[in-house]
C-alpha positions as a Python dict, from the first residue, in 0.01 Angstrom:
ca = {
    (1, 'M'): (0, 0, 0),
    (2, 'K'): (107, 353, -78),
    (3, 'K'): (104, 472, 277),
    (4, 'I'): (440, 315, 358),
    (5, 'F'): (686, 586, 456),
    (6, 'R'): (965, 560, 206),
    (7, 'L'): (1164, 771, -35),
    (8, 'S'): (1032, 753, -389),
    (9, 'Y'): (1214, 835, -709),
    (10, 'V'): (1214, 1204, -794),
    (11, 'T'): (1067, 1321, -1059),
    (12, 'M'): (-348, 1287, -1132),
    (13, 'L'): (-895, 1083, -953),
    (14, 'A'): (-1002, 1238, -681),
    (15, 'S'): (-997, 1333, -325),
    (16, 'V'): (-1311, 1511, -223),
    (17, 'L'): (-1225, 1845, -71),
    (18, 'L'): (-1431, 2121, 61),
    (19, 'V'): (-1151, 2373, 111),
    (20, 'A'): (-1043, 2629, 367),
    (21, 'S'): (-847, 2950, 321),
    (22, 'C'): (-515, 3071, 446),
    (23, 'T'): (-311, 3363, 569),
    (24, 'N'): (50, 3393, 666),
    (25, 'D'): (141, 3276, 1012),
    (26, 'T'): (470, 3460, 995),
    (27, 'A'): (321, 3798, 906),
    (28, 'P'): (146, 4000, 1178),
    (29, 'A'): (-214, 4100, 1128),
    (30, 'S'): (-242, 4443, 972),
    (31, 'D'): (-512, 4683, 862),
    (32, 'E'): (-471, 4536, 515),
    (33, 'N'): (-549, 4192, 653),
    (34, 'A'): (-816, 4304, 896),
    (35, 'V'): (-1112, 4073, 936),
    (36, 'K'): (-1418, 4179, 743),
    (37, 'A'): (-1634, 4109, 1045),
    (38, 'V'): (-1493, 3922, 1342),
    (39, 'G'): (-1697, 3671, 1540),
    (40, 'N'): (-1735, 3691, 1916),
    (41, 'S'): (-1564, 3365, 2006),
    (42, 'K'): (-1423, 3039, 1879),
    (43, 'T'): (-1766, 2885, 1885),
    (44, 'G'): (-1937, 3193, 1747),
    (45, 'K'): (-1974, 3305, 1388),
    (46, 'S'): (-1741, 3500, 1164),
    (47, 'A'): (-1988, 3721, 980),
    (48, 'L'): (-1981, 3842, 626),
    (49, 'A'): (-2318, 4007, 611),
    (50, 'N'): (-2396, 4019, 241),
    (51, 'S'): (-2448, 3648, 175),
    (52, 'G'): (-2412, 3497, 518),
    (53, 'T'): (-2128, 3369, 731),
    (54, 'K'): (-1845, 3239, 514),
    (55, 'K'): (-1779, 2870, 581),
    (56, 'L'): (-1558, 2610, 423),
    (57, 'L'): (-1573, 2229, 430),
    (58, 'I'): (-1284, 2024, 293),
    (59, 'I'): (-1328, 1655, 215),
    (60, 'G'): (-1029, 1476, 65),
    (61, 'I'): (-1064, 1139, -108),
    (62, 'D'): (-718, 995, -142),
    (63, 'G'): (-636, 845, -482),
    (64, 'C'): (-986, 884, -630),
    (65, 'R'): (-978, 915, -1009),
    (66, 'G'): (-1224, 1168, -1154),
    (67, 'D'): (-1333, 947, -1442),
    (68, 'V'): (-1430, 678, -1192),
    (69, 'L'): (-1604, 926, -962),
    (70, 'M'): (-1813, 1048, -1256),
    (71, 'G'): (-1873, 701, -1401),
    (72, 'A'): (-1970, 529, -1076),
    (73, 'N'): (-2297, 552, -880),
    (74, 'T'): (-2207, 871, -692),
    (75, 'P'): (-2524, 1084, -669),
    (76, 'N'): (-2399, 1303, -385),
    (77, 'V'): (-2090, 1430, -567),
    (78, 'H'): (-2288, 1457, -891),
    (79, 'G'): (-2541, 1668, -702),
    (80, 'L'): (-2275, 1929, -632),
    (81, 'L'): (-2210, 1999, -1001),
    (82, 'S'): (-2532, 2194, -1066),
    (83, 'N'): (-2387, 2478, -855),
    (84, 'A'): (-2016, 2441, -914),
    (85, 'V'): (-1715, 2557, -1107),
    (86, 'Y'): (-1546, 2225, -1179),
    (87, 'S'): (-1297, 2044, -1398),
    (88, 'L'): (-1208, 1683, -1468),
    (89, 'D'): (-891, 1796, -1645),
    (90, 'A'): (-708, 1951, -1348),
    (91, 'L'): (-347, 1865, -1269),
    (92, 'T'): (-129, 1802, -970),
    (93, 'E'): (249, 1806, -959),
    (94, 'A'): (482, 1509, -984),
    (95, 'P'): (603, 1305, -808),
    (96, 'T'): (249, 1194, -732),
    (97, 'W'): (291, 1063, -377),
    (98, 'S'): (35, 1156, -112),
    (99, 'G'): (295, 1344, 90),
    (100, 'N'): (357, 1576, -202),
    (101, 'G'): (-12, 1596, -301),
    (102, 'W'): (-159, 1689, 38),
    (103, 'S'): (133, 1921, 113),
    (104, 'T'): (76, 2103, -217),
    (105, 'M'): (-299, 2127, -167),
    (106, 'L'): (-282, 2251, 190),
    (107, 'S'): (11, 2492, 150),
    (108, 'G'): (-67, 2628, -198),
    (109, 'V'): (291, 2583, -321),
    (110, 'T'): (470, 2302, -503),
    (111, 'H'): (730, 2067, -360),
    (112, 'L'): (1002, 2301, -482),
    (113, 'K'): (898, 2525, -190),
    (114, 'H'): (733, 2302, 71),
    (115, 'G'): (1009, 2043, 27),
    (116, 'V'): (801, 1723, 35),
    (117, 'T'): (856, 1490, -261),
    (118, 'D'): (748, 1156, -109),
    (119, 'N'): (587, 1007, 201),
    (120, 'S'): (890, 1032, 428),
    (121, 'F'): (858, 1407, 503),
    (122, 'S'): (1235, 1410, 549),
    (123, 'S'): (1291, 1781, 477),
    (124, 'P'): (961, 1974, 498),
    (125, 'N'): (951, 2354, 487),
    (126, 'F'): (613, 2426, 647),
    (127, 'G'): (766, 2695, 866),
    (128, 'T'): (792, 2915, 559),
    (129, 'Y'): (496, 2764, 370),
    (130, 'P'): (235, 2661, 630),
    (131, 'S'): (-103, 2507, 563),
    (132, 'F'): (-386, 2740, 465),
    (133, 'L'): (-561, 2642, 789),
    (134, 'K'): (-278, 2790, 990),
    (135, 'R'): (-274, 3102, 775),
    (136, 'L'): (-649, 3131, 835),
    (137, 'E'): (-596, 3110, 1212),
    (138, 'T'): (-347, 3396, 1195),
    (139, 'Y'): (-581, 3597, 975),
    (140, 'N'): (-864, 3566, 1226),
    (141, 'T'): (-813, 3372, 1547),
    (142, 'A'): (-1191, 3376, 1606),
    (143, 'L'): (-1238, 3127, 1323),
    (144, 'K'): (-1262, 2764, 1429),
    (145, 'T'): (-1033, 2545, 1218),
    (146, 'M'): (-1041, 2167, 1214),
    (147, 'S'): (-858, 1879, 1043),
    (148, 'I'): (-1011, 1531, 1070),
    (149, 'V'): (-819, 1270, 874),
    (150, 'H'): (-755, 902, 819),
    (151, 'W'): (-395, 932, 698),
    (152, 'A'): (-196, 1038, 1005),
    (153, 'P'): (94, 1223, 835),
    (154, 'I'): (-142, 1505, 732),
    (155, 'N'): (-190, 1607, 1094),
    (156, 'T'): (154, 1494, 1205),
    (157, 'Y'): (355, 1690, 950),
    (158, 'I'): (146, 1931, 741),
    (159, 'V'): (-121, 2077, 968),
    (160, 'D'): (-38, 2256, 1291),
    (161, 'G'): (-139, 2568, 1482),
    (162, 'I'): (-514, 2512, 1439),
    (163, 'D'): (-795, 2447, 1683),
    (164, 'V'): (-873, 2079, 1634),
    (165, 'E'): (-667, 1795, 1488),
    (166, 'K'): (-811, 1443, 1495),
    (167, 'T'): (-671, 1130, 1334),
    (168, 'L'): (-898, 826, 1303),
    (169, 'T'): (-828, 469, 1196),
    (170, 'T'): (-1116, 418, 949),
    (171, 'D'): (-1304, 624, 692),
    (172, 'A'): (-1630, 545, 872),
    (173, 'A'): (-1487, 696, 1190),
    (174, 'V'): (-1378, 1007, 997),
    (175, 'K'): (-1730, 1043, 857),
    (176, 'N'): (-1889, 1003, 1201),
    (177, 'E'): (-1654, 1258, 1358),
    (178, 'V'): (-1725, 1514, 1083),
    (179, 'V'): (-2102, 1463, 1112),
    (180, 'A'): (-2070, 1517, 1488),
    (181, 'A'): (-1862, 1833, 1436),
    (182, 'L'): (-2115, 1981, 1194),
    (183, 'T'): (-2404, 1883, 1420),
    (184, 'N'): (-2270, 1974, 1763),
    (185, 'D'): (-1985, 2218, 1699),
    (186, 'N'): (-1944, 2526, 1480),
    (187, 'P'): (-1644, 2489, 1248),
    (188, 'D'): (-1560, 2770, 1009),
    (189, 'A'): (-1303, 2573, 808),
    (190, 'L'): (-1298, 2193, 824),
    (191, 'F'): (-1065, 1969, 627),
    (192, 'L'): (-1130, 1595, 619),
    (193, 'H'): (-954, 1308, 452),
    (194, 'F'): (-1078, 965, 337),
    (195, 'D'): (-827, 692, 252),
    (196, 'D'): (-1012, 374, 152),
    (197, 'V'): (-1032, 457, -219),
    (198, 'D'): (-654, 474, -237),
    (199, 'H'): (-624, 149, -45),
    (200, 'A'): (-849, -21, -301),
    (201, 'G'): (-649, 130, -587),
    (202, 'H'): (-324, -9, -453),
    (203, 'S'): (-470, -351, -386),
    (204, 'Y'): (-665, -396, -711),
    (205, 'G'): (-589, -109, -954),
    (206, 'F'): (-702, 248, -1017),
    (207, 'S'): (-970, 196, -1283),
    (208, 'I'): (-1346, 200, -1331),
    (209, 'N'): (-1307, -153, -1463),
    (210, 'V'): (-1190, -269, -1119),
    (211, 'P'): (-1502, -359, -913),
    (212, 'Q'): (-1332, -318, -574),
    (213, 'Y'): (-1201, 28, -661),
    (214, 'K'): (-1537, 142, -800),
    (215, 'A'): (-1715, 9, -489),
    (216, 'A'): (-1479, 205, -261),
    (217, 'V'): (-1560, 524, -454),
    (218, 'E'): (-1934, 458, -420),
    (219, 'T'): (-1906, 390, -46),
    (220, 'T'): (-1720, 718, -1),
    (221, 'D'): (-1996, 900, -189),
    (222, 'V'): (-2245, 760, 65),
    (223, 'Y'): (-2030, 907, 343),
    (224, 'I'): (-2022, 1240, 163),
    (225, 'G'): (-2400, 1232, 141),
    (226, 'E'): (-2427, 1192, 519),
    (227, 'I'): (-2185, 1480, 570),
    (228, 'L'): (-2373, 1712, 332),
    (229, 'T'): (-2701, 1622, 503),
    (230, 'A'): (-2551, 1715, 840),
    (231, 'L'): (-2425, 2041, 694),
    (232, 'K'): (-2767, 2136, 554),
    (233, 'N'): (-2940, 2039, 880),
    (234, 'R'): (-2738, 2289, 1081),
    (235, 'P'): (-2974, 2519, 1279),
    (236, 'D'): (-2828, 2836, 1124),
    (237, 'Y'): (-2762, 2692, 775),
    (238, 'A'): (-2987, 2956, 610),
    (239, 'N'): (-2752, 3226, 739),
    (240, 'E'): (-2431, 3046, 637),
    (241, 'D'): (-2248, 3063, 305),
    (242, 'W'): (-2063, 2733, 247),
    (243, 'L'): (-1793, 2675, -11),
    (244, 'V'): (-1751, 2308, -96),
    (245, 'I'): (-1433, 2227, -288),
    (246, 'V'): (-1381, 1874, -415),
    (247, 'A'): (-1032, 1783, -538),
    (248, 'P'): (-775, 1495, -525),
    (249, 'D'): (-416, 1446, -419),
    (250, 'H'): (-333, 1229, -722),
    (251, 'G'): (-467, 981, -975),
    (252, 'G'): (-336, 632, -1037),
    (253, 'I'): (-277, 351, -1283),
    (254, 'V'): (-323, -25, -1310),
    (255, 'T'): (-5, -230, -1286),
    (256, 'G'): (-82, -595, -1345),
    (257, 'S'): (-335, -710, -1084),
    (258, 'T'): (-271, -412, -855),
    (259, 'G'): (-227, -35, -893),
    (260, 'S'): (24, 238, -825),
    (261, 'H'): (110, 607, -846),
    (262, 'G'): (414, 821, -771),
    (263, 'G'): (527, 894, -1125),
    (264, 'S'): (453, 1184, -1355),
    (265, 'S'): (230, 1021, -1619),
    (266, 'Y'): (-88, 1208, -1711),
    (267, 'E'): (-302, 936, -1550),
    (268, 'E'): (-122, 992, -1220),
    (269, 'R'): (-115, 1373, -1239),
    (270, 'N'): (-473, 1416, -1366),
    (271, 'I'): (-709, 1517, -1087),
    (272, 'F'): (-1049, 1687, -1062),
    (273, 'T'): (-1153, 1997, -871),
    (274, 'I'): (-1507, 2098, -775),
    (275, 'Y'): (-1582, 2441, -625),
    (276, 'N'): (-1945, 2428, -506),
    (277, 'N'): (-2162, 2702, -356),
    (278, 'K'): (-2539, 2753, -363),
    (279, 'N'): (-2495, 3080, -556),
    (280, 'F'): (-2259, 2945, -825),
    (281, 'T'): (-2372, 2877, -1182),
    (282, 'S'): (-2254, 2543, -1315),
    (283, 'S'): (-1940, 2588, -1523),
    (284, 'K'): (-1724, 2303, -1650),
    (285, 'I'): (-1361, 2389, -1727),
    (286, 'E'): (-1221, 2163, -1996),
    (287, 'K'): (-879, 2157, -2150),
    (288, 'P'): (-891, 2274, -2509),
    (289, 'V'): (-841, 2026, -2788),
    (290, 'D'): (-478, 2061, -2879),
    (291, 'P'): (-416, 2151, -3241),
    (292, 'T'): (-222, 1901, -3447),
    (293, 'T'): (-7, 1917, -3753),
    (294, 'T'): (89, 1651, -4005),
    (295, 'I'): (456, 1563, -4043),
    (296, 'T'): (557, 1411, -4376),
    (297, 'G'): (911, 1327, -4479),
    (298, 'K'): (1167, 1059, -4546),
    (299, 'F'): (1325, 961, -4213),
    (300, 'A'): (1599, 729, -4095),
    (301, 'N'): (1485, 406, -3932),
    (302, 'F'): (1644, 348, -3593),
    (303, 'N'): (1651, -12, -3474),
    (304, 'S'): (1863, -276, -3308),
    (305, 'N'): (2104, -308, -3600),
    (306, 'S'): (2348, -50, -3461),
    (307, 'I'): (2163, 237, -3626),
    (308, 'Y'): (2260, 554, -3447),
    (309, 'A'): (2430, 886, -3529),
    (310, 'S'): (2691, 1062, -3317),
    (311, 'T'): (2966, 1319, -3286),
    (312, 'T'): (3262, 1362, -3054),
    (313, 'N'): (3234, 1743, -3066),
    (314, 'T'): (3269, 1876, -2710),
    (315, 'L'): (3003, 2147, -2766),
    (316, 'Y'): (2752, 1909, -2609),
    (317, 'N'): (2927, 1853, -2276),
    (318, 'F'): (2765, 2126, -2066),
    (319, 'G'): (2952, 2115, -1736),
    (320, 'T'): (2754, 2331, -1494),
    (321, 'S'): (2588, 2547, -1762),
    (322, 'S'): (2220, 2564, -1855),
    (323, 'F'): (2100, 2394, -2173),
    (324, 'T'): (1796, 2260, -2359),
    (325, 'V'): (1765, 1946, -2573),
    (326, 'E'): (1463, 1875, -2796),
    (327, 'C'): (1376, 1590, -3028),
    (328, 'R'): (1083, 1426, -3203),
    (329, 'V'): (1022, 1053, -3188),
    (330, 'K'): (776, 826, -3368),
    (331, 'T'): (764, 466, -3248),
    (332, 'S'): (516, 183, -3215),
    (333, 'G'): (723, -20, -2974),
    (334, 'Y'): (1054, -94, -2805),
    (335, 'S'): (1183, -281, -2504),
    (336, 'S'): (1350, -157, -2186),
    (337, 'D'): (1471, 206, -2183),
    (338, 'P'): (1657, 287, -2505),
    (339, 'S'): (1827, 624, -2540),
    (340, 'L'): (1685, 874, -2787),
    (341, 'V'): (1938, 1154, -2734),
    (342, 'S'): (2224, 1130, -2484),
    (343, 'N'): (2586, 1200, -2400),
    (344, 'K'): (2620, 972, -2094),
    (345, 'N'): (2679, 611, -2001),
    (346, 'W'): (2314, 517, -1939),
    (347, 'V'): (2404, 202, -1746),
    (348, 'S'): (2362, 420, -1433),
    (349, 'G'): (2153, 733, -1382),
    (350, 'K'): (2427, 880, -1163),
    (351, 'N'): (2682, 877, -1443),
    (352, 'R'): (2772, 1219, -1576),
    (353, 'G'): (2563, 1366, -1853),
    (354, 'F'): (2204, 1364, -1972),
    (355, 'V'): (1965, 1132, -2151),
    (356, 'I'): (1622, 1156, -2311),
    (357, 'C'): (1505, 798, -2339),
    (358, 'A'): (1205, 582, -2407),
    (359, 'N'): (1082, 414, -2089),
    (360, 'T'): (904, 99, -1982),
    (361, 'G'): (526, 107, -2024),
    (362, 'G'): (541, 293, -2355),
    (363, 'T'): (642, 624, -2199),
    (364, 'W'): (961, 833, -2185),
    (365, 'K'): (1182, 997, -1926),
    (366, 'V'): (1482, 1222, -1878),
    (367, 'N'): (1780, 1187, -1648),
    (368, 'I'): (2085, 1390, -1552),
    (369, 'G'): (2368, 1279, -1325),
    (370, 'D'): (2701, 1396, -1184),
    (371, 'T'): (2830, 1063, -1031),
    (372, 'Q'): (2691, 1152, -685),
    (373, 'N'): (2342, 1282, -766),
    (374, 'R'): (2070, 1213, -1022),
    (375, 'V'): (1741, 1373, -1129),
    (376, 'D'): (1473, 1173, -1313),
    (377, 'I'): (1139, 1291, -1455),
    (378, 'S'): (896, 1060, -1636),
    (379, 'G'): (673, 1166, -1925),
    (380, 'G'): (361, 1038, -2101),
    (381, 'T'): (288, 779, -2368),
    (382, 'I'): (490, 787, -2690),
    (383, 'N'): (453, 436, -2842),
    (384, 'D'): (141, 512, -3048),
    (385, 'G'): (283, 555, -3396),
    (386, 'K'): (244, 935, -3378),
    (387, 'W'): (515, 1198, -3361),
    (388, 'H'): (590, 1335, -3014),
    (389, 'H'): (806, 1638, -2939),
    (390, 'L'): (1012, 1586, -2621),
    (391, 'T'): (1204, 1859, -2438),
    (392, 'L'): (1459, 1856, -2156),
    (393, 'V'): (1548, 2191, -1994),
    (394, 'V'): (1832, 2212, -1742),
    (395, 'D'): (1822, 2556, -1576),
    (396, 'R'): (2124, 2596, -1350),
    (397, 'T'): (2023, 2950, -1248),
    (398, 'A'): (1680, 2843, -1122),
    (399, 'K'): (1822, 2504, -1011),
    (400, 'L'): (1548, 2319, -1199),
    (401, 'V'): (1507, 2041, -1449),
    (402, 'K'): (1188, 2078, -1657),
    (403, 'T'): (1029, 1855, -1918),
    (404, 'Y'): (770, 1915, -2191),
    (405, 'Q'): (582, 1678, -2421),
    (406, 'D'): (429, 1813, -2742),
    (407, 'G'): (486, 2165, -2610),
    (408, 'A'): (296, 2106, -2285),
    (409, 'F'): (465, 2115, -1945),
    (410, 'V'): (510, 1767, -1795),
    (411, 'G'): (703, 1814, -1472),
    (412, 'Q'): (996, 1965, -1292),
    (413, 'A'): (1243, 1871, -1022),
    (414, 'A'): (1497, 2061, -818),
    (415, 'I'): (1872, 2042, -875),
    (416, 'V'): (2052, 2035, -541),
    (417, 'S'): (2310, 2306, -484),
    (418, 'S'): (2590, 2049, -477),
    (419, 'F'): (2498, 1905, -818),
    (420, 'G'): (2822, 1898, -1013),
    (421, 'S'): (2939, 1888, -1372),
    (422, 'L'): (2749, 1700, -1642),
    (423, 'T'): (3053, 1674, -1867),
    (424, 'S'): (3086, 1308, -1953),
    (425, 'G'): (3363, 1324, -2211),
    (426, 'L'): (3157, 1085, -2424),
    (427, 'P'): (3008, 1136, -2769),
    (428, 'F'): (2674, 1307, -2823),
    (429, 'A'): (2444, 1050, -2983),
    (430, 'V'): (2099, 1013, -3138),
    (431, 'G'): (1955, 663, -3104),
    (432, 'Q'): (2221, 557, -2851),
    (433, 'D'): (2380, 665, -2524),
    (434, 'G'): (2727, 815, -2498),
    (435, 'T'): (2901, 476, -2500),
    (436, 'L'): (2740, 394, -2838),
    (437, 'T'): (2696, 38, -2707),
    (438, 'Y'): (2384, 49, -2485),
    (439, 'G'): (2191, -275, -2520),
    (440, 'A'): (1842, -134, -2578),
    (441, 'N'): (1738, 32, -2903),
    (442, 'V'): (1429, 223, -3010),
    (443, 'N'): (1241, 108, -3319),
    (444, 'G'): (1114, 404, -3519),
    (445, 'N'): (1219, 752, -3625),
    (446, 'I'): (1400, 1033, -3442),
    (447, 'A'): (1409, 1381, -3593),
    (448, 'E'): (1415, 1757, -3519),
    (449, 'V'): (1697, 1717, -3268),
    (450, 'R'): (1778, 2065, -3132),
    (451, 'V'): (2041, 2163, -2877),
    (452, 'W'): (2058, 2506, -2713),
    (453, 'N'): (2317, 2650, -2475),
    (454, 'K'): (2048, 2811, -2260),
    (455, 'A'): (1733, 2715, -2071),
    (456, 'L'): (1451, 2791, -2316),
    (457, 'S'): (1133, 2952, -2189),
    (458, 'E'): (803, 2763, -2204),
    (459, 'A'): (682, 3007, -2471),
    (460, 'S'): (983, 2939, -2692),
    (461, 'I'): (929, 2565, -2664),
    (462, 'L'): (555, 2579, -2731),
    (463, 'N'): (576, 2823, -3021),
    (464, 'Y'): (816, 2598, -3213),
    (465, 'T'): (688, 2253, -3118),
    (466, 'C'): (510, 2211, -3451),
    (467, 'S'): (731, 2423, -3670),
    (468, 'A'): (1090, 2429, -3782),
    (469, 'V'): (1344, 2662, -3625),
    (470, 'T'): (1442, 2962, -3836),
    (471, 'A'): (1654, 3271, -3783),
    (472, 'S'): (1342, 3447, -3651),
    (473, 'H'): (1345, 3228, -3338),
    (474, 'P'): (1407, 3459, -3036),
    (475, 'D'): (1688, 3232, -2912),
    (476, 'Y'): (1842, 3153, -3249),
    (477, 'S'): (2186, 3272, -3142),
    (478, 'N'): (2184, 3003, -2871),
    (479, 'L'): (2115, 2716, -3113),
    (480, 'I'): (2428, 2499, -3121),
    (481, 'G'): (2294, 2192, -3299),
    (482, 'Y'): (1992, 2133, -3522),
    (483, 'W'): (1949, 1805, -3705),
    (484, 'K'): (1615, 1794, -3888),
    (485, 'G'): (1665, 1426, -3970),
    (486, 'D'): (1464, 1431, -4291),
    (487, 'N'): (1758, 1404, -4532),
    (488, 'G'): (1587, 1115, -4711),
    (489, 'S'): (1909, 924, -4772),
    (490, 'G'): (2275, 894, -4678),
    (491, 'N'): (2473, 807, -4368),
    (492, 'S'): (2465, 1134, -4175),
    (493, 'F'): (2238, 1396, -4019),
    (494, 'T'): (2305, 1746, -4154),
    (495, 'D'): (2330, 2026, -3897),
    (496, 'S'): (2110, 2327, -3980),
    (497, 'S'): (2258, 2543, -3704),
    (498, 'S'): (2548, 2780, -3751),
    (499, 'K'): (2783, 2521, -3592),
    (500, 'Q'): (2754, 2279, -3884),
    (501, 'V'): (2831, 1969, -3676),
    (502, 'T'): (2750, 1657, -3875),
    (503, 'L'): (2613, 1349, -3697),
    (504, 'A'): (2756, 1042, -3865),
    (505, 'F'): (2593, 696, -3885),
    (506, 'P'): (2849, 414, -3856),
    (507, 'N'): (2604, 195, -4050),
    (508, 'T'): (2392, 342, -4325),
    (509, 'P'): (2027, 343, -4218),
    (510, 'S'): (1725, 272, -4432),
    (511, 'W'): (1512, 578, -4503),
    (512, 'T'): (1133, 553, -4515),
    (513, 'T'): (873, 805, -4628),
    (514, 'S'): (605, 840, -4359),
    (515, 'T'): (317, 1070, -4261),
    (516, 'A'): (198, 1103, -3901),
    (517, 'T'): (43, 1363, -3675),
    (518, 'L'): (211, 1574, -3407),
    (519, 'K'): (15, 1735, -3124),
    (520, 'C'): (91, 2101, -3051),
    (521, 'G'): (3, 2115, -2682),
    (522, 'T'): (-148, 2419, -2512),
    (523, 'A'): (-381, 2272, -2248),
    (524, 'N'): (-178, 2267, -1928),
    (525, 'G'): (-172, 2641, -1877),
    (526, 'V'): (-549, 2686, -1866),
    (527, 'V'): (-674, 2404, -1644),
    (528, 'P'): (-700, 2419, -1263),
    (529, 'K'): (-404, 2301, -1059),
    (530, 'M'): (-367, 2153, -713),
    (531, 'V'): (-204, 2472, -585),
    (532, 'D'): (-516, 2673, -676),
    (533, 'I'): (-719, 2526, -391),
    (534, 'A'): (-544, 2714, -111),
    (535, 'Y'): (-542, 3036, -311),
    (536, 'S'): (-916, 3009, -390),
    (537, 'S'): (-986, 2937, -25),
    (538, 'L'): (-798, 3243, 89),
    (539, 'Q'): (-1002, 3454, -149),
    (540, 'W'): (-1324, 3301, -15),
    (541, 'F'): (-1252, 3441, 331),
    (542, 'G'): (-1143, 3777, 193),
    (543, 'V'): (-778, 3725, 284),
    (544, 'S'): (-543, 3965, 110),
    (545, 'I'): (-277, 3751, -57),
    (546, 'N'): (65, 3864, 59),
    (547, 'S'): (318, 3844, -225),
    (548, 'G'): (577, 3742, 35),
    (549, 'W'): (397, 3410, 79),
    (550, 'S'): (499, 3316, -278),
    (551, 'L'): (185, 3111, -338),
    (552, 'D'): (185, 2928, -672),
    (553, 'G'): (-188, 2919, -745),
    (554, 'R'): (-475, 3133, -869),
    (555, 'S'): (-844, 3163, -780),
    (556, 'W'): (-1122, 2981, -965),
    (557, 'L'): (-1407, 3145, -771),
    (558, 'P'): (-1657, 3345, -977),
    (559, 'A'): (-1616, 3722, -969),
    (560, 'G'): (-1769, 3879, -661),
    (561, 'N'): (-1695, 3583, -432),
}
């Protein structure tokens, strides 16, 4: 089961949340942050006269996929949608462990700030980036804040400085405690967490086709129904204005007869978010359909017969400098983790250099290493016979590795300050690693290989995903290698950059005319994110967002709320 405390590799459905807002526990209250109307006591009301007392209920369903939640018999969650701003296309950050997911949701910043990348909580930074519940307490100590959870690390590590923290051993006990709190107490902001859906996902698989997983989702919906009934039966409900936010910590996948998460695939990062209030008009936020283009040309066939191209030019050993590597790949299959573009000995991820490679399960990944450290980020599916544009950005100034697939952001990971040189002293190769002898080979085509001696911006990557690079490119002067790979014949790749570095094939490849589509991604920037929940919650309570908090989200509440 996922809840084991262990370090995961670095690199979305659904938890049901009804979310609370935040304010900075390190910043003193000021006139700017003054309470709109302060209640009389912890058990009294915090009044916002226009539409009633602002209230927030957070219900988290660990590991609940949105497609399953919508496809199962879940009338209580479905009932929220008629008065909700919601999306089934939202995203969380990788790596998709619960420690990272709940930390991101509750703090409103990514793991690059809160410091939690797995379930070990080895180096958290909640002193600087506290939970929104703690910020809310500082904003107005008269508000009653509560966290009632099944997974203990939420209260142990993430949440502190609030009025009530309770950790229970079953989802049923969590439900009963929340019903009691809504019936007998007067919470202003209540976060709760269910865990059984995730347990079922790990045991049987995260899919609507898995009966045990679907049943766990449906049972949780029954619990949510009891909670919502208790909320609406409150004596002063007519004078209260409740925001109900439903969102997950991560998604999940099926792996054989069980399930897993922790990686950065779309299925693991894809979550849903539901912002419900009685005054909201139903609005579904969907990712736009990405435009596509058709790529036609005569390309070299890479396969196991020692078909690769390389150069010993030292331009592509980057030391401690920033750089970007892009390529396109079209494949319908491969085995293991063959290199697409690399300058390192890929037998170990800690070896010096970089690699963009195909990965097990039909996906891809990137890796950099310096002999002592490594960074790995996994991407989405590529073995579908379509072209895919893959990008690795190493930004030494920001201390980040970023990846993009078809122009859309995939994930990022921090580079530790002690991360050393990436200079391997090995050849730069397409279709092989730097040794030119790696045992796994990709079957298909590799083209549009571009190397830049700077960290390209997201705009630069997106704008040229589906088009060739020309002198009008804003970073053209930083292009140090550009092999279009559509020569049509011969035993080399011609360099279209000013460096004119030829990539030679030791064995002449076959060249095949092919036509396939390439997606030009734009969706990730316009869908809700996990970090938006804390920000939206802050706005709900009228908290002025302090720029010093460095929150990473935005608000999805309708104007005027």
